Short mmCIF file of C-alpha atoms and ligand atoms in Angstrom, two decimals:
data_model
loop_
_atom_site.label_atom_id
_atom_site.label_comp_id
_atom_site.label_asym_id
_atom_site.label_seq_id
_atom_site.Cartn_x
_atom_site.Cartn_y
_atom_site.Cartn_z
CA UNK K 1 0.00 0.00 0.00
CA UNK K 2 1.11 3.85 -0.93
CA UNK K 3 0.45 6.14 1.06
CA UNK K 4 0.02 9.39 -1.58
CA UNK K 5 -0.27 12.16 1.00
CA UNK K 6 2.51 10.73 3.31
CA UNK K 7 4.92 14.31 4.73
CA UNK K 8 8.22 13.06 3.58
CA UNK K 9 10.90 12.77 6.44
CA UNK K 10 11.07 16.58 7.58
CA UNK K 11 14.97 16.97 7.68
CA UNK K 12 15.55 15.32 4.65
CA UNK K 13 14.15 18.43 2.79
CA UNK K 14 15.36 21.05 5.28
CA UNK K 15 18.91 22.73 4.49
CA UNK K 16 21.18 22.46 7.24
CA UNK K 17 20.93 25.80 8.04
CA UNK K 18 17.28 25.31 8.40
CA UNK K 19 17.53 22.12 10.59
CA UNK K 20 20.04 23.76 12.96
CA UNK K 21 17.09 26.14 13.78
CA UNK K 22 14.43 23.51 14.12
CA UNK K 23 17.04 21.38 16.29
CA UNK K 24 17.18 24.80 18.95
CA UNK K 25 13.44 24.44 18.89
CA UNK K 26 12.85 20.69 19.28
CA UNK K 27 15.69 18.92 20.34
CA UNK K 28 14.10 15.26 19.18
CA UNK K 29 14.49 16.87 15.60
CA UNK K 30 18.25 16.68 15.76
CA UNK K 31 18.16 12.77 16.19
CA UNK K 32 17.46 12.45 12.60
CA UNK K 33 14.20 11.32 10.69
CA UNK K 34 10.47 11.16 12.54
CA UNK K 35 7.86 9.44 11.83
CA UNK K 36 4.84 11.74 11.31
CA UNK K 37 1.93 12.17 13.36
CA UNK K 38 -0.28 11.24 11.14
CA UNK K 39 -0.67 9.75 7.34
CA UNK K 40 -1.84 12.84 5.76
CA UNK K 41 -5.70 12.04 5.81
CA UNK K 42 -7.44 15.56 5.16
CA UNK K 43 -9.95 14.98 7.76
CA UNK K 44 -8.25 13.23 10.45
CA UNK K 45 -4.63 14.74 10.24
CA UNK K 46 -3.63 13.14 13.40
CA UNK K 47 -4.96 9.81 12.75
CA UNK K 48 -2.51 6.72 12.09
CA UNK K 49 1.13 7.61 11.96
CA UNK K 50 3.81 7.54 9.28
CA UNK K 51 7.24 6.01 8.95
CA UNK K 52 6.05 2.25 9.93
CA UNK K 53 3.62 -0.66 8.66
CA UNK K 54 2.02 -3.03 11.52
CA UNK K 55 1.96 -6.71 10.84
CA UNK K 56 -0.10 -7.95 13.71
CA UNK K 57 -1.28 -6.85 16.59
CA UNK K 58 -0.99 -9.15 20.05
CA UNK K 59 -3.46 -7.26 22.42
CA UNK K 60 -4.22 -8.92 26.09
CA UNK K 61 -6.76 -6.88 27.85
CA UNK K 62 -8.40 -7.53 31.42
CA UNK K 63 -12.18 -5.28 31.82
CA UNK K 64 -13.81 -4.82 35.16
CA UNK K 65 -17.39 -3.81 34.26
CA UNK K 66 -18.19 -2.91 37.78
CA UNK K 67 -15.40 -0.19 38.18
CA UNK K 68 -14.75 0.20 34.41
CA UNK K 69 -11.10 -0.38 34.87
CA UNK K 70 -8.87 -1.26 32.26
CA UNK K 71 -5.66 -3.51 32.19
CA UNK K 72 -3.95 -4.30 28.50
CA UNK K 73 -0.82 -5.01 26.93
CA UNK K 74 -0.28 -4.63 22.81
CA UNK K 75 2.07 -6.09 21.42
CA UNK K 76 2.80 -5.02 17.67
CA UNK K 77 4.96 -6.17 14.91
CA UNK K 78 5.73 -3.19 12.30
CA UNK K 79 8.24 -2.58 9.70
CA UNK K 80 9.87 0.60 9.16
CA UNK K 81 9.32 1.87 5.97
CA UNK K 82 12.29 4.90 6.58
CA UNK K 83 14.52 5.50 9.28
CA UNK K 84 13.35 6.21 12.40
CA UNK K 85 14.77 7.57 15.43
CA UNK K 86 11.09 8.64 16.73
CA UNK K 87 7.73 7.44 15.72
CA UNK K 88 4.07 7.99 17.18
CA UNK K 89 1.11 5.82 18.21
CA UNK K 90 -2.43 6.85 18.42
CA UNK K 91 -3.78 6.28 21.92
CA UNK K 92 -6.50 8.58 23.39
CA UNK K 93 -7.13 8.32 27.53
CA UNK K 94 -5.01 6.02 28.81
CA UNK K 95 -2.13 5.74 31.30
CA UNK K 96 1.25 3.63 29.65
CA UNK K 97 2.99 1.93 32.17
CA UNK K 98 5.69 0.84 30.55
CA UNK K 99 7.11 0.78 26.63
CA UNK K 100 9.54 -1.42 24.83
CA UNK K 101 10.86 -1.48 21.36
CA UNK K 102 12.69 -4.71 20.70
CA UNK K 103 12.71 -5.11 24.82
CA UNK K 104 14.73 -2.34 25.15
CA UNK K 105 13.16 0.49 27.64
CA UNK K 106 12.05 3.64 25.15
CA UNK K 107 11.79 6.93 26.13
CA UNK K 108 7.92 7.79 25.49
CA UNK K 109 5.23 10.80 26.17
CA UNK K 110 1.58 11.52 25.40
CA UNK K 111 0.92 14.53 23.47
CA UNK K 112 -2.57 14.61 23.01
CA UNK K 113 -3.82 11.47 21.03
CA UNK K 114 -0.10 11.02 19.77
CA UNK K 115 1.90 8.90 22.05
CA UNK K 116 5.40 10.04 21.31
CA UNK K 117 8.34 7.05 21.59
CA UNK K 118 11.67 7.71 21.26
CA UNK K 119 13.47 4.03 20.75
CA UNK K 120 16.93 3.17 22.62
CA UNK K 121 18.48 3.22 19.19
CA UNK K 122 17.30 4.33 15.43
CA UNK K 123 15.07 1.71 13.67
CA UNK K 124 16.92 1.09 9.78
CA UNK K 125 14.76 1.37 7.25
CA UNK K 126 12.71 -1.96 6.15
CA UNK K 127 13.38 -3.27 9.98
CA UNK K 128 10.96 -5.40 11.84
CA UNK K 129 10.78 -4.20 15.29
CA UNK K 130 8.54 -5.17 18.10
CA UNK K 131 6.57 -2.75 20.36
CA UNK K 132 5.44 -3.66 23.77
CA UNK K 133 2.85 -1.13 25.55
CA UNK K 134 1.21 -2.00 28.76
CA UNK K 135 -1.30 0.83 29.86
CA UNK K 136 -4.39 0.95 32.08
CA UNK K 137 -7.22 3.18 33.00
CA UNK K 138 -10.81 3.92 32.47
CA UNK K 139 -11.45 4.13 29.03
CA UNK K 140 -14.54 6.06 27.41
CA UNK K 141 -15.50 6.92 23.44
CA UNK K 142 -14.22 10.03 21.72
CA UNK K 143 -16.78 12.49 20.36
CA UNK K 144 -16.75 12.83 16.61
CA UNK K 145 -17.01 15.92 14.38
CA UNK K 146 -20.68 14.76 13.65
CA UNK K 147 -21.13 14.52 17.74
CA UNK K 148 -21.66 10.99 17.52
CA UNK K 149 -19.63 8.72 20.32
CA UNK K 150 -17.29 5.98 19.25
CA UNK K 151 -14.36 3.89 20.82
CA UNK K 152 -14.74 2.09 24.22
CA UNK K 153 -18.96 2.96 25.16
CA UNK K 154 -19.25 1.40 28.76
CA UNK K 155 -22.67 -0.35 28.82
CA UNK K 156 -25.05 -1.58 31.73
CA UNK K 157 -22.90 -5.52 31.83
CA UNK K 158 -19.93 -4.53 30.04
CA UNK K 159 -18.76 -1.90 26.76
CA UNK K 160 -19.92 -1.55 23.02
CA UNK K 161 -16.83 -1.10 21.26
CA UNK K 162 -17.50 0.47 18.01
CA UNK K 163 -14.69 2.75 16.43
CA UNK K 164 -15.38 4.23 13.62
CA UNK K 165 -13.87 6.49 12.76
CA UNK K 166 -11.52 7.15 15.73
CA UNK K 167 -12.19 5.31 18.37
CA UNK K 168 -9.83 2.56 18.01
CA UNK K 169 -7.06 4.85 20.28
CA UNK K 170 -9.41 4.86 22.98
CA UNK K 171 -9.01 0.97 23.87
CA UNK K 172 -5.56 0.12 22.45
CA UNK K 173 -2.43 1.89 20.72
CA UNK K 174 -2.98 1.74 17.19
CA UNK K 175 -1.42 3.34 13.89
CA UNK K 176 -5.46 4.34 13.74
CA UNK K 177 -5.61 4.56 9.74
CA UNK K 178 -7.63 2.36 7.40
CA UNK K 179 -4.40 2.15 5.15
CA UNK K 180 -2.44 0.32 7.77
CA UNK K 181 -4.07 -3.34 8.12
CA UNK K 182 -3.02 -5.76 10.04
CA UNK K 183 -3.92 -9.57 12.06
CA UNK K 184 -4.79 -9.95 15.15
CA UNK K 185 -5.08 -11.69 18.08
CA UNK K 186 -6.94 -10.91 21.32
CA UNK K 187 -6.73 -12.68 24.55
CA UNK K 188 -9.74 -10.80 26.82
CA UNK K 189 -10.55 -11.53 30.49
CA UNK K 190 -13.65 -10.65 31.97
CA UNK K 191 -15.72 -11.77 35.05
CA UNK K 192 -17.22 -14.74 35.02
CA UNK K 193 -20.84 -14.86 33.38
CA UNK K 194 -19.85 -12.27 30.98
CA UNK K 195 -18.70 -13.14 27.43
CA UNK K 196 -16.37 -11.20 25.53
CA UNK K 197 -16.30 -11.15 21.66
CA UNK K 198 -13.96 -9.74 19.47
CA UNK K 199 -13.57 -10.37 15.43
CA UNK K 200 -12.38 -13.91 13.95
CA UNK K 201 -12.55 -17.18 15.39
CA UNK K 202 -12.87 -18.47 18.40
CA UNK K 203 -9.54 -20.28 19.71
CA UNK K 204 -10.38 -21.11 23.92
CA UNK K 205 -12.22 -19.69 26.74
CA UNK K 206 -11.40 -20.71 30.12
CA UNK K 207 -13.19 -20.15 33.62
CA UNK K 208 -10.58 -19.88 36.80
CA UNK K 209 -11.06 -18.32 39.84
CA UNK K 210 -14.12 -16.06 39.07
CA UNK K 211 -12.64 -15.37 35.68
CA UNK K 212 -12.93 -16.26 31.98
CA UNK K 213 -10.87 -15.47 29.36
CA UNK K 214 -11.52 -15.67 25.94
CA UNK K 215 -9.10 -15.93 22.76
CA UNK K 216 -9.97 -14.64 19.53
CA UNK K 217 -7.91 -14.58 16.54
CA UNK K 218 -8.10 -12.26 13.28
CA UNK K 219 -5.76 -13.67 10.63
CA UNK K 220 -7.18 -11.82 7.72
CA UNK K 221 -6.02 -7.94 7.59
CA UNK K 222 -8.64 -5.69 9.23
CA UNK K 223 -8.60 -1.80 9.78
CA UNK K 224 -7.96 -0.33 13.34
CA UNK K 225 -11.45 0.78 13.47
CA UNK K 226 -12.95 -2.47 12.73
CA UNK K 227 -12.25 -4.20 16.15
CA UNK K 228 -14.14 -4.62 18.66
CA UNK K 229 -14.25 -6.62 22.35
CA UNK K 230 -17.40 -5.77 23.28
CA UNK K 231 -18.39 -7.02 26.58
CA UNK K 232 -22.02 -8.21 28.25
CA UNK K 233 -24.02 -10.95 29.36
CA UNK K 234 -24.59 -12.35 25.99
CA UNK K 235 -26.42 -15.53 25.21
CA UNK K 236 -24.09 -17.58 22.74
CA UNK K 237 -24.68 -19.52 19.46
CA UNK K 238 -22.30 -21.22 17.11
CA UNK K 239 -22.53 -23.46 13.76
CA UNK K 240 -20.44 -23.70 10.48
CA UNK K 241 -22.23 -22.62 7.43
CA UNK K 242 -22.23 -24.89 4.05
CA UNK K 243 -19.54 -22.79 2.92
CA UNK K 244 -17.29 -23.35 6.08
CA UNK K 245 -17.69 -20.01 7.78
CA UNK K 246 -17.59 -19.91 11.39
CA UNK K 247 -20.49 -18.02 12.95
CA UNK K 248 -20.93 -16.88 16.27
CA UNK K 249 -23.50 -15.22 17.65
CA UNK K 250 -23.90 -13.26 20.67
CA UNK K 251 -26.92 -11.75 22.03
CA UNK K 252 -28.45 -9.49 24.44
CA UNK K 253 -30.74 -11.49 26.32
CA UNK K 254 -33.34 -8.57 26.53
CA UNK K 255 -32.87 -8.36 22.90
CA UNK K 256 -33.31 -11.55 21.64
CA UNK K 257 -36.65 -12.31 21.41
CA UNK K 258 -36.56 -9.42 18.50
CA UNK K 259 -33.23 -10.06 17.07
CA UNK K 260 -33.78 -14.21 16.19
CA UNK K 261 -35.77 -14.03 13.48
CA UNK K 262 -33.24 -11.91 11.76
CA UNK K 263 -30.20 -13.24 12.47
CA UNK K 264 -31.18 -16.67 11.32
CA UNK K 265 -31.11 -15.15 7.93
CA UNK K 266 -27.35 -14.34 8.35
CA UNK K 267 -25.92 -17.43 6.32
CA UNK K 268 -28.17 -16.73 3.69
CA UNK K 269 -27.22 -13.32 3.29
CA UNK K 270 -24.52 -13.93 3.15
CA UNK K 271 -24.64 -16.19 0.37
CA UNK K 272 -26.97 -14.07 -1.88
CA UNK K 273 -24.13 -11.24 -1.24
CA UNK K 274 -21.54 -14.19 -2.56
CA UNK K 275 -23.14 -14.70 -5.32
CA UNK K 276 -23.56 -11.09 -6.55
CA UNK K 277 -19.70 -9.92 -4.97
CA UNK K 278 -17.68 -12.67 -5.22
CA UNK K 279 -16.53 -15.10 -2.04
CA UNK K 280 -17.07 -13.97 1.45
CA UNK K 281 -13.97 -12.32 2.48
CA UNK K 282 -13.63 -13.88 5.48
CA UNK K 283 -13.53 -17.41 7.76
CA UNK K 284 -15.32 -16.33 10.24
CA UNK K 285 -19.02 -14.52 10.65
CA UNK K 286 -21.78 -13.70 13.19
CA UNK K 287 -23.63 -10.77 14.88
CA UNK K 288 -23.09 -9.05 18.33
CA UNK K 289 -26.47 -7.72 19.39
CA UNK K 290 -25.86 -5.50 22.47
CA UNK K 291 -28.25 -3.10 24.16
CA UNK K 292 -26.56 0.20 24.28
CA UNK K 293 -29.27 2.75 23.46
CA UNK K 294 -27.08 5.57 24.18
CA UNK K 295 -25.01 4.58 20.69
CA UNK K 296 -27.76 5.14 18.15
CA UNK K 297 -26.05 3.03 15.05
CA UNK K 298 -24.62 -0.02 14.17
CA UNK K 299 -21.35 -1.13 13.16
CA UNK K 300 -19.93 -3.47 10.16
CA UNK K 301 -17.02 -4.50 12.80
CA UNK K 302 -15.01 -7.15 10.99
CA UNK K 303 -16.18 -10.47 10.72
CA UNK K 304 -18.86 -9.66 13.12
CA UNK K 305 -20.83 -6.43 13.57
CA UNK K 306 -22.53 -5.21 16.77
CA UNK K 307 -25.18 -3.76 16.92
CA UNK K 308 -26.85 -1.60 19.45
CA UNK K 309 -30.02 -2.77 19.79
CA UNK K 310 -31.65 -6.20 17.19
CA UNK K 311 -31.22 -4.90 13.80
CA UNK K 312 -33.51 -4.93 11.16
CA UNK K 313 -33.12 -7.22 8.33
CA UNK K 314 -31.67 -4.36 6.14
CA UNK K 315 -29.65 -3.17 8.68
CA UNK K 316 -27.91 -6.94 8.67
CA UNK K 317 -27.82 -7.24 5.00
CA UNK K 318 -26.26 -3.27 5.05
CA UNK K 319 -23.42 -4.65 7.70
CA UNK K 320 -22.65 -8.10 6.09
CA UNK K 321 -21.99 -5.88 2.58
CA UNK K 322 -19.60 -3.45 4.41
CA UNK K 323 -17.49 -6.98 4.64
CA UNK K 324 -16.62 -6.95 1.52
CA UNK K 325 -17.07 -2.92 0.69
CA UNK K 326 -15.02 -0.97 3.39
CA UNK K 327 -13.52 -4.29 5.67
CA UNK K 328 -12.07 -5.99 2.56
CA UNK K 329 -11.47 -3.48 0.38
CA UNK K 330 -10.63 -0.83 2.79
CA UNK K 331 -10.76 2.90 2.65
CA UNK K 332 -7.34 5.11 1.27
CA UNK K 333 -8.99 8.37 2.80
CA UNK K 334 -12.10 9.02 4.48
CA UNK K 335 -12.95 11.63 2.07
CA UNK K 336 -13.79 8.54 0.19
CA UNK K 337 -16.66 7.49 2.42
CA UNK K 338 -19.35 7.22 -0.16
CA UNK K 339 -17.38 3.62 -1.44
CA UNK K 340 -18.36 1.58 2.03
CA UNK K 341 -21.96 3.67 2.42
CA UNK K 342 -22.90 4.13 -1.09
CA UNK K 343 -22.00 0.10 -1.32
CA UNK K 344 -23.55 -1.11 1.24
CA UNK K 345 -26.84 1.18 0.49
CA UNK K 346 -26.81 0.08 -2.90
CA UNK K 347 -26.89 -3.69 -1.31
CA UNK K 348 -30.23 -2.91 0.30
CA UNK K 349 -31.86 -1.78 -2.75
CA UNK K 350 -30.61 -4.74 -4.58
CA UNK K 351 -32.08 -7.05 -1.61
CA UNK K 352 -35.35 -5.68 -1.64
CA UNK K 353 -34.97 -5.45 -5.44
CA UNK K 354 -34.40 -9.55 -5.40
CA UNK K 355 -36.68 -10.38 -2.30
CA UNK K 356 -39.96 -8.91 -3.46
CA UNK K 357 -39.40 -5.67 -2.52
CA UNK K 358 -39.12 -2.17 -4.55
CA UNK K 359 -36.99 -2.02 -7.58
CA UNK K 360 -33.96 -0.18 -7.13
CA UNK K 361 -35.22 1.83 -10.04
CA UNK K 362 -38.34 2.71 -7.50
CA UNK K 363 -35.98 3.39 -4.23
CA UNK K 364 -33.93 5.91 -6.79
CA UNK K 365 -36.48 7.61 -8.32
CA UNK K 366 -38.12 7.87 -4.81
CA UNK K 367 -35.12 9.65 -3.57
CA UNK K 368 -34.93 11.88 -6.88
CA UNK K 369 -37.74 12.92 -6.50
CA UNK K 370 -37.53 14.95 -3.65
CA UNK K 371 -37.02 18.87 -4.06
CA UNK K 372 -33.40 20.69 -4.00
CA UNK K 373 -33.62 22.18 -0.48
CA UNK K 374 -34.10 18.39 0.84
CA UNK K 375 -30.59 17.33 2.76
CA UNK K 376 -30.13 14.69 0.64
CA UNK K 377 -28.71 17.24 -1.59
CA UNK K 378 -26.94 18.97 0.87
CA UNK K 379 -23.47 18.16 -0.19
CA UNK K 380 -21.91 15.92 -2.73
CA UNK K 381 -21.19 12.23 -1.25
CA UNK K 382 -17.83 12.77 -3.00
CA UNK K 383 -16.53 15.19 -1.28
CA UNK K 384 -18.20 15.64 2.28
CA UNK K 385 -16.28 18.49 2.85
CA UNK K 386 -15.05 17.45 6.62
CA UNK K 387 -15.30 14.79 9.04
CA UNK K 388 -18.40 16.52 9.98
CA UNK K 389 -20.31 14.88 7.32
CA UNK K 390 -19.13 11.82 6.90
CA UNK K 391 -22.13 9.77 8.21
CA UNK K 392 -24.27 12.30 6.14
CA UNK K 393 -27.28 11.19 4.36
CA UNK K 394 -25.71 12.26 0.79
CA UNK K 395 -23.11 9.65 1.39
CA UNK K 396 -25.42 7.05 2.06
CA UNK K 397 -28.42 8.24 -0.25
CA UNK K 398 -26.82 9.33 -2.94
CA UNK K 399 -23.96 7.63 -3.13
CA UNK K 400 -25.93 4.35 -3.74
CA UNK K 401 -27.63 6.66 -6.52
CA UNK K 402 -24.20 6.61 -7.89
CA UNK K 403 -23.70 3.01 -8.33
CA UNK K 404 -27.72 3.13 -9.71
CA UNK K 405 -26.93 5.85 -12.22
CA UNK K 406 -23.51 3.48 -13.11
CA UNK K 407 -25.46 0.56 -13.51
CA UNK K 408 -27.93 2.58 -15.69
CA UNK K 409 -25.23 3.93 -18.01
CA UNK K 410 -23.26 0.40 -18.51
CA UNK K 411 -26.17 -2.33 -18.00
CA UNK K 412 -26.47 -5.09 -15.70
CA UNK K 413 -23.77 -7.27 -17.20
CA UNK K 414 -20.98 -4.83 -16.64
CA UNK K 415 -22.06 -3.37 -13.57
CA UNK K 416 -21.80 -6.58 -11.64
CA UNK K 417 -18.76 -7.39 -13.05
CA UNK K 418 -17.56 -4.28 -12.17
CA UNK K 419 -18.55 -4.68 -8.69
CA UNK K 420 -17.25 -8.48 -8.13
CA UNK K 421 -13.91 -6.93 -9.61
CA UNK K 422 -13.62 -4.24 -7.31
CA UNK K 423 -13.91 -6.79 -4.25
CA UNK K 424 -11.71 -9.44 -6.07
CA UNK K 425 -8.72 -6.84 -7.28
CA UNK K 426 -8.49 -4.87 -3.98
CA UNK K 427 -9.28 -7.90 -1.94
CA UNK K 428 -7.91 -7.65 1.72
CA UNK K 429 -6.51 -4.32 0.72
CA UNK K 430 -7.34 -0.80 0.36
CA UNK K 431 -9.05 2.12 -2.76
CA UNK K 432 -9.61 5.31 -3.53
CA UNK K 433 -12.53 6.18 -5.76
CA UNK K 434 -10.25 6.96 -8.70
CA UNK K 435 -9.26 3.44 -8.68
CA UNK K 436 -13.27 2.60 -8.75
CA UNK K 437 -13.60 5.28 -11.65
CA UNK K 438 -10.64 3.96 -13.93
CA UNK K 439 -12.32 -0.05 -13.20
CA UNK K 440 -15.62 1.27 -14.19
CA UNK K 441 -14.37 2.66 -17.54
CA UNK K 442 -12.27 -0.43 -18.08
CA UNK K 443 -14.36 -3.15 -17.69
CA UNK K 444 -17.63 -1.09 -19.35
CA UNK K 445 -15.38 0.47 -22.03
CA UNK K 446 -17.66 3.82 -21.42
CA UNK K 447 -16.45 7.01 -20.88
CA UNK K 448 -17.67 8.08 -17.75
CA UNK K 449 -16.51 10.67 -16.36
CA UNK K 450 -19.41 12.85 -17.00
CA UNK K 451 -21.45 10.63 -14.65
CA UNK K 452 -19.04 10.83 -11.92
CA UNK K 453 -18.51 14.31 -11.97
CA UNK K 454 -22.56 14.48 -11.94
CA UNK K 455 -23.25 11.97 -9.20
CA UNK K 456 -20.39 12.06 -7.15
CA UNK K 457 -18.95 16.20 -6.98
CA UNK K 458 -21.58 18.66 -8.46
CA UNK K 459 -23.25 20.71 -6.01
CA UNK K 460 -26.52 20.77 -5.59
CA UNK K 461 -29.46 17.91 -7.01
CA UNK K 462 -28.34 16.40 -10.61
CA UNK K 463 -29.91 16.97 -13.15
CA UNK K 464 -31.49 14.58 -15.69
CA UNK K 465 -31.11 11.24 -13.71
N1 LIG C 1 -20.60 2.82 9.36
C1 LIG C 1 -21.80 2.58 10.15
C2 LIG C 1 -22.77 1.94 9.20
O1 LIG C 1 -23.26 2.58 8.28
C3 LIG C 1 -22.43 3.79 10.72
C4 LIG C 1 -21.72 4.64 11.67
C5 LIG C 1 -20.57 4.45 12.33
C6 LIG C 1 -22.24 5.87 12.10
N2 LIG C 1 -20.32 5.51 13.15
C7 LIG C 1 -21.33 6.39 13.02
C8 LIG C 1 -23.39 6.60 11.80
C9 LIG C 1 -21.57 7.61 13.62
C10 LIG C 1 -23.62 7.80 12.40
C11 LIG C 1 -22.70 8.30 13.32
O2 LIG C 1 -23.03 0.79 9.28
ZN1 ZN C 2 -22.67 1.51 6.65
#
């Protein structure tokens, strides 16, 4: 993965004179290069951090519900893609204890959401290194732009961990960009009676002393944001589907009177959204239902979302296509929003389209039809303008008219080839909507740049649909 808006290595473009300067003013500067604070995303500038790549991420974490206390320990394997003699992780709210690189003591300090280490000696470019955090404390959610919550959301029996877009910092350190994927494994202890679920498989639980612990493995790359370990009393349920995926479900008790009849419909979701995109992504599946009414949304967490309350049957179908459009193929920036929400949109129409339910052809003229002051038009999906509007209802509404205009200009054949390309060439990876422009032209052999430039960036409500 390139990372286009990536600050190049500050003293590496500074004269000397320059950097003697900048060394009076910030002495770490004279050490050489620094990884930046963040990866250049316009709307989160701080978010992930440059100079390294993280290979997997080792977290062990220990949750009192009760007091809300936090124990952990990450440990994460990175490469350096320069030279390093200082890089940053993201972590938002929490004490460290105590920080390794390579088991060496490093010098570290939290600035903010930036947590500031300074390792025993430089890392050489292309190095593996190993970083060892342990921290602790009482973590809470960050507030977004939009004034939404997400990151660690303490519940009634346990947390709701949900954290997109930022949140991931508030429960472990994290290079918190969707262009930096990575495994995972999480080892989670909780009191006994409570469950803990996190994304992949299943590897153990175990009960001692008042205790269980459960271990969870990711192996396939997932996004910062798309963890969770969300934590309740949870009524558990777990079967292999004809095609081999794992499922495991875990349910709110007080919700699942409402939520069965919907998640039963889970494997076969999923394989109408095969058959249409291409294999699912992933070896593992299921649903956390949670009741966490202070949250107001759901989230396409990987391998498994949670949700805050039983979903709706769209809502599942909307969640199970963000595994292929946002958790497989994974954001560059989040400017690019519209290609998880205008996707996964676009799958709801095409469910109710195939289950005896409005055309998508209805659901967009429905939405065209209503007048230029409505907020559908408010902005184009895009460009949202700020992190603000990411969530906005342009992104979701009209970016599914988007694909619906795109499937209008090339035809049915090309469109679906277009989208079972998209998840098949940027599997497990990451795109920009460039990328989905340039496929679209290639595989319909249109011209259609007109359309984008309509659907996608004029102000205002298009005209002629
Ligand atoms: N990505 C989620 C979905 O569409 C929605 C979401 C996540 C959200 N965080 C949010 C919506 C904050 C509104 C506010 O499935
Ligand atoms: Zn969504």
């Amino acid at each position: 993965m390139t990372h286009p808006h990536r600050r190049p290595a500050l003293l590496a473009t500074v004269p000397v004179a320059v950097a003697a300067l900048l060394t009076a003013a910030d002495p770490a500067l004279a050490a050489g290069p620094v990884g930046s604070s963040g990866v250049g995303d316009p709307y989160f500038p701080l978010a992930g951090n440059g100079g390294y790549h993280v290979d997997h991420y080792d977290l062990t974490l220990r949750y009192d519900p009760g007091s809300r206390h936090l124990d952990g320990q990450a440990v994460l394997t990175a490469r350096a893609t320069q030279r390093l003699t200082r890089f940053d992780l993201d972590l938002h709210g929490l004490k460290v204890t105590g920080l390794t690189v390579d088991r060496a003591r490093a010098e570290h300090r939290s600035d903010g959401q930036e947590l500031v280490i300074t390792p025993r000696r430089a890392l050489r470019k292309g190095q593996q290194f190993r970083i060892t955090v342990t921290y602790s404390g009482t973590p809470g959610p960050v507030t977004d732009p939009d004034g939404s919550l997400d990151g660690w959301i303490p519940t009634d029996d346990g947390a709701f961990v949900a954290a997109e877009p930022q949140g991931a910092m508030t429960w472990f350190p994290a290079n918190n960009h969707p262009t930096d994927k990575s495994s995972y494994d999480f080892t989670i202890t909780v009191p006994e009676g409570r469950t803990a679920v996190a994304n992949g498989v299943l590897l153990g639980r175990r009960t001692e002393a008042g205790k269980t612990t459960f271990r969870w493995r990711q192996a396939e790359p997932m996004a910062a944001y798309l963890a969770t370990a969300t934590i309740g009393k949870f009524q558990v349920e777990q079967f292999t589907t004809r095609d081999g995926i794992k499922v495991y479900n875990a349910v709110d008790p007080r919700e699942a009177t409402a939520a069965a009849p919907v998640l039963e419909q889970l494997p076969s979701v999923l394989e109408w959204e095969s058959r249409l995109f291409g294999p699912y992504p992933f070896r593992a599946a299921g649903s956390i239902v949670d009741r966490a009414p202070q949250v107001g949304y759901a989230l396409e967490t990987q391998t498994r979302p949670v949700y805050d309350r039983a979903p709706r049957l769209s809502t599942l179908v909307h969640e199970s296509a963000h595994q292929w459009f946002g958790d497989s193929v994974s954001l560059t920036s989040w400017k690019d929003i519209w290609l998880n929400e205008g996707f996964a949109v676009y799958t709801e129409w095409l469910y109710a389209e195939q289950h005896g339910g409005d055309s998508a052809r209805q659901t967009f003229d429905g939405l065209y039809a209503l007048p230029a002051s409505d907020p559908v038009w408010a902005f184009p999906p895009g460009d949202p303008g700020s992190g603000a509007h990411i969530f906005g209802t342009p992104v979701y509404a009209r970016g599914a008219m988007t694909l619906h205009a795109l499937r209008t200009a090339v035809g049915d054949h090309a469109f679906f080839r277009i989208l079972r390309a998209w998840a098949s060439e940027h599997r497990h990876g990451n795109g920009t909507t460039a990328q989905f422009e340039r496929l679209a032209e290639r595989l319909s052999g249109k011209e259609l740049s007109r359309l984008f430039q309509t659907w996608l960036y004029a102000r205002g409500k298009p005209n002629q649909p």
